[in-house]
Amino acid sequence: MTQTLKLRHQPGWLLDADATLKGLQAEVPWQQDSIQIFGQRRLLPRLTCWMADPGFAYTYSGEQQIAQPWIPRVLDLRCAANAFAGCAFNSVLINLYRDGDDRMGWHADDEPELDPSAPIASLSLGATRSFRFKPKGRGPDSRERHCLELGHGDLLLMDPPTQQHWLHELPRRRRVSQPRLNLTFRLLRPS
Ligand SMILES: O=C(O)CCC(=O)C(=O)O
């Protein structure tokens, strides 16, 4: 099973991580989305922003997302991620976890709009948080677990076919009081 989990973790990949974190916190137009669970609207436990090239649509957490225009700081990061990953990413989902109570549950980045042959490039800034993987299926390896600690300036590439076989999550960590920001650069197929 582990042969389908294709990860490349580059600790300290971004050199000006401090300035980037501060700049993004101030410049990104953050919003707090909500989702419908058992007939009730619940706020997501994080702030988000989705940026994409014109003409691309994306639905996640059950909601169609409205793309925000790219801002220069994120375009610079996209350029560096493109060069490193060998991919021309056309969208990014940015998450701000205000403290260790903010989190993201088990899921895979396998929506039909995403190009399954492209990697996902995930840049972390701020507080170090655990990032966990478990297999999607119920087969003999279903109890397998993997965990990375993603720190300030780290880049994680999730190469195909990771999203087809594995779920990932960013669990709650109550002892973490500092914010963490994460950008996942993605390649969407034209709609
Ligand atoms: O915050 C992270 O490291 C992961 C974010 C994530 O799983 C996602 O955007 O799909």
Short mmCIF file of C-alpha atoms and ligand atoms in Angstrom, two decimals:
data_model
loop_
_atom_site.label_atom_id
_atom_site.label_comp_id
_atom_site.label_asym_id
_atom_site.label_seq_id
_atom_site.Cartn_x
_atom_site.Cartn_y
_atom_site.Cartn_z
CA MET A 1 0.00 0.00 0.00
CA THR A 2 2.83 2.41 0.90
CA GLN A 3 4.02 2.36 -2.71
CA THR A 4 0.95 4.42 -3.66
CA LEU A 5 1.77 7.08 -1.03
CA LYS A 6 4.10 9.35 -2.97
CA LEU A 7 5.34 12.24 -0.84
CA ARG A 8 8.29 14.58 -1.20
CA HIS A 9 8.87 16.62 1.97
CA GLN A 10 11.30 19.55 1.70
CA PRO A 11 11.79 21.09 5.19
CA GLY A 12 12.63 24.81 5.13
CA TRP A 13 11.99 25.08 1.38
CA LEU A 14 10.88 28.73 1.51
CA LEU A 15 13.68 31.07 2.59
CA ASP A 16 11.67 34.21 3.43
CA ALA A 17 9.00 32.31 5.36
CA ASP A 18 8.62 34.95 8.13
CA ALA A 19 7.85 37.83 5.75
CA THR A 20 5.61 35.60 3.60
CA LEU A 21 3.54 34.51 6.59
CA LYS A 22 3.06 38.07 7.82
CA GLY A 23 2.27 39.37 4.34
CA LEU A 24 -0.26 36.66 3.54
CA GLN A 25 -2.06 37.03 6.85
CA ALA A 26 -2.63 40.70 6.03
CA GLU A 27 -3.21 40.54 2.25
CA VAL A 28 -5.36 37.44 1.61
CA PRO A 29 -9.14 38.14 1.56
CA TRP A 30 -10.03 35.50 4.18
CA GLN A 31 -13.51 34.09 4.56
CA GLN A 32 -15.06 31.56 6.90
CA ASP A 33 -17.17 29.11 4.91
CA SER A 34 -19.97 27.01 6.34
CA ILE A 35 -21.24 23.54 5.45
CA GLN A 36 -24.55 21.75 5.94
CA ILE A 37 -24.26 18.79 8.38
CA PHE A 38 -27.40 16.83 9.32
CA GLY A 39 -29.58 19.79 8.32
CA GLN A 40 -27.56 22.34 10.29
CA ARG A 41 -25.17 25.01 9.00
CA ARG A 42 -21.77 24.81 10.69
CA LEU A 43 -18.84 27.20 10.29
CA LEU A 44 -15.68 25.48 9.05
CA PRO A 45 -12.92 25.42 11.71
CA ARG A 46 -10.49 27.53 9.65
CA LEU A 47 -10.45 30.56 7.35
CA THR A 48 -10.03 29.99 3.62
CA CYS A 49 -9.45 31.65 0.29
CA TRP A 50 -9.43 30.12 -3.18
CA MET A 51 -7.56 31.76 -6.07
CA ALA A 52 -7.62 30.52 -9.66
CA ASP A 53 -7.01 31.49 -13.25
CA PRO A 54 -10.11 32.88 -15.01
CA GLY A 55 -12.59 30.27 -16.25
CA PHE A 56 -11.92 27.59 -13.63
CA ALA A 57 -14.62 26.39 -11.25
CA TYR A 58 -14.14 24.21 -8.18
CA THR A 59 -16.47 22.61 -5.66
CA TYR A 60 -15.20 21.45 -2.28
CA SER A 61 -16.84 20.91 1.09
CA GLY A 62 -20.01 20.57 -1.03
CA GLU A 63 -19.96 24.24 -2.07
CA GLN A 64 -19.10 25.87 -5.38
CA GLN A 65 -16.18 28.22 -4.73
CA ILE A 66 -15.89 31.77 -6.03
CA ALA A 67 -12.32 32.39 -7.22
CA GLN A 68 -10.52 35.42 -5.84
CA PRO A 69 -8.03 37.14 -8.13
CA TRP A 70 -4.37 36.22 -7.61
CA ILE A 71 -2.34 38.62 -5.48
CA PRO A 72 1.36 39.29 -6.28
CA ARG A 73 2.74 37.45 -3.23
CA VAL A 74 0.79 34.28 -4.08
CA LEU A 75 1.78 34.55 -7.75
CA ASP A 76 5.45 34.59 -6.69
CA LEU A 77 4.90 31.47 -4.60
CA ARG A 78 3.06 29.78 -7.49
CA CYS A 79 6.03 30.51 -9.75
CA ALA A 80 8.45 28.88 -7.28
CA ALA A 81 6.12 25.89 -6.73
CA ASN A 82 5.71 25.45 -10.53
CA ALA A 83 9.48 25.38 -11.01
CA PHE A 84 10.02 22.90 -8.18
CA ALA A 85 7.13 20.57 -9.09
CA GLY A 86 7.47 20.84 -12.89
CA CYS A 87 3.81 21.73 -13.17
CA ALA A 88 1.83 24.83 -14.24
CA PHE A 89 -0.58 25.12 -11.30
CA ASN A 90 -3.73 27.13 -12.09
CA SER A 91 -5.31 27.38 -8.64
CA VAL A 92 -4.53 27.46 -4.95
CA LEU A 93 -6.55 26.81 -1.83
CA ILE A 94 -5.24 28.80 1.13
CA ASN A 95 -6.16 27.83 4.69
CA LEU A 96 -5.53 29.80 7.86
CA TYR A 97 -5.67 27.75 11.06
CA ARG A 98 -5.97 30.44 13.71
CA ASP A 99 -4.77 28.12 16.50
CA GLY A 100 -4.69 24.40 17.32
CA ASP A 101 -8.49 24.23 17.51
CA ASP A 102 -8.71 24.93 13.79
CA ARG A 103 -8.30 21.80 11.69
CA MET A 104 -9.26 19.85 8.56
CA GLY A 105 -10.90 16.41 8.67
CA TRP A 106 -10.12 13.28 6.62
CA HIS A 107 -10.48 13.81 2.89
CA ALA A 108 -8.61 13.36 -0.42
CA ASP A 109 -8.01 16.02 -3.02
CA ASP A 110 -9.70 13.90 -5.66
CA GLU A 111 -12.56 16.08 -6.88
CA PRO A 112 -13.41 15.48 -10.57
CA GLU A 113 -12.23 18.99 -11.49
CA LEU A 114 -8.64 18.16 -10.43
CA ASP A 115 -6.17 16.68 -12.90
CA PRO A 116 -5.29 13.31 -11.28
CA SER A 117 -1.96 13.11 -13.15
CA ALA A 118 -0.62 16.28 -11.48
CA PRO A 119 1.01 16.63 -8.06
CA ILE A 120 -0.39 18.87 -5.32
CA ALA A 121 2.17 21.25 -3.82
CA SER A 122 1.48 22.14 -0.20
CA LEU A 123 3.39 24.99 1.45
CA SER A 124 3.19 25.37 5.25
CA LEU A 125 3.92 28.52 7.25
CA GLY A 126 3.72 29.26 10.95
CA ALA A 127 3.06 26.73 13.71
CA THR A 128 4.26 23.17 13.13
CA ARG A 129 1.28 20.81 12.82
CA SER A 130 0.85 17.07 12.30
CA PHE A 131 -0.39 15.94 8.90
CA ARG A 132 -1.73 12.39 8.80
CA PHE A 133 -2.49 9.84 6.10
CA LYS A 134 -4.65 6.72 6.12
CA PRO A 135 -5.75 4.42 3.27
CA LYS A 136 -9.13 5.07 1.67
CA GLY A 137 -10.21 1.45 1.39
CA ARG A 138 -11.18 -1.27 3.83
CA GLY A 139 -8.56 -3.77 2.62
CA PRO A 140 -5.91 -5.66 4.65
CA ASP A 141 -3.78 -2.48 4.93
CA SER A 142 -6.61 -0.25 6.14
CA ARG A 143 -5.02 0.26 9.59
CA GLU A 144 -1.82 1.71 8.13
CA ARG A 145 -1.12 5.28 9.28
CA HIS A 146 1.60 7.81 8.41
CA CYS A 147 2.27 11.17 10.00
CA LEU A 148 4.48 14.10 9.02
CA GLU A 149 5.25 17.19 11.07
CA LEU A 150 4.93 20.15 8.71
CA GLY A 151 6.94 23.19 9.82
CA HIS A 152 7.48 26.82 8.87
CA GLY A 153 8.52 27.07 5.19
CA ASP A 154 8.15 23.34 4.43
CA LEU A 155 6.96 22.19 1.02
CA LEU A 156 5.20 18.85 0.64
CA LEU A 157 4.57 17.45 -2.81
CA MET A 158 1.83 14.83 -2.99
CA ASP A 159 2.44 13.02 -6.26
CA PRO A 160 -0.03 10.81 -8.13
CA PRO A 161 -1.56 8.38 -7.32
CA THR A 162 -1.58 9.49 -3.64
CA GLN A 163 -5.01 11.17 -3.80
CA GLN A 164 -6.60 8.08 -5.40
CA HIS A 165 -5.60 5.76 -2.52
CA TRP A 166 -5.09 7.86 0.62
CA LEU A 167 -7.00 10.29 2.82
CA HIS A 168 -5.24 13.06 4.73
CA GLU A 169 -6.15 15.22 7.71
CA LEU A 170 -4.80 18.03 9.84
CA PRO A 171 -6.01 17.09 13.33
CA ARG A 172 -6.83 19.46 16.20
CA ARG A 173 -3.84 20.14 18.48
CA ARG A 174 -5.08 21.93 21.59
CA ARG A 175 -1.58 22.84 22.85
CA VAL A 176 -0.85 24.87 19.67
CA SER A 177 -1.64 28.55 20.23
CA GLN A 178 0.05 30.05 17.15
CA PRO A 179 -1.51 30.34 13.68
CA ARG A 180 -0.59 28.16 10.73
CA LEU A 181 -1.13 29.01 7.09
CA ASN A 182 -1.14 26.46 4.27
CA LEU A 183 -1.32 26.87 0.51
CA THR A 184 -2.12 23.88 -1.72
CA PHE A 185 -1.36 24.58 -5.37
CA ARG A 186 -3.50 22.46 -7.67
CA LEU A 187 -4.00 21.78 -11.37
CA LEU A 188 -7.65 21.99 -12.42
CA ARG A 189 -8.91 20.60 -15.71
CA PRO A 190 -10.69 23.07 -17.98
CA SER A 191 -14.46 22.88 -17.34
O1 LIG B 1 -3.34 22.41 5.89
C1 LIG B 1 -2.83 21.46 5.33
O2 LIG B 1 -1.66 21.13 5.48
C2 LIG B 1 -3.65 20.58 4.43
C3 LIG B 1 -4.72 21.26 3.68
C4 LIG B 1 -5.51 20.28 2.91
O3 LIG B 1 -5.58 19.12 3.23
C5 LIG B 1 -6.22 20.72 1.73
O4 LIG B 1 -6.19 21.93 1.41
O5 LIG B 1 -6.83 19.86 1.07
#
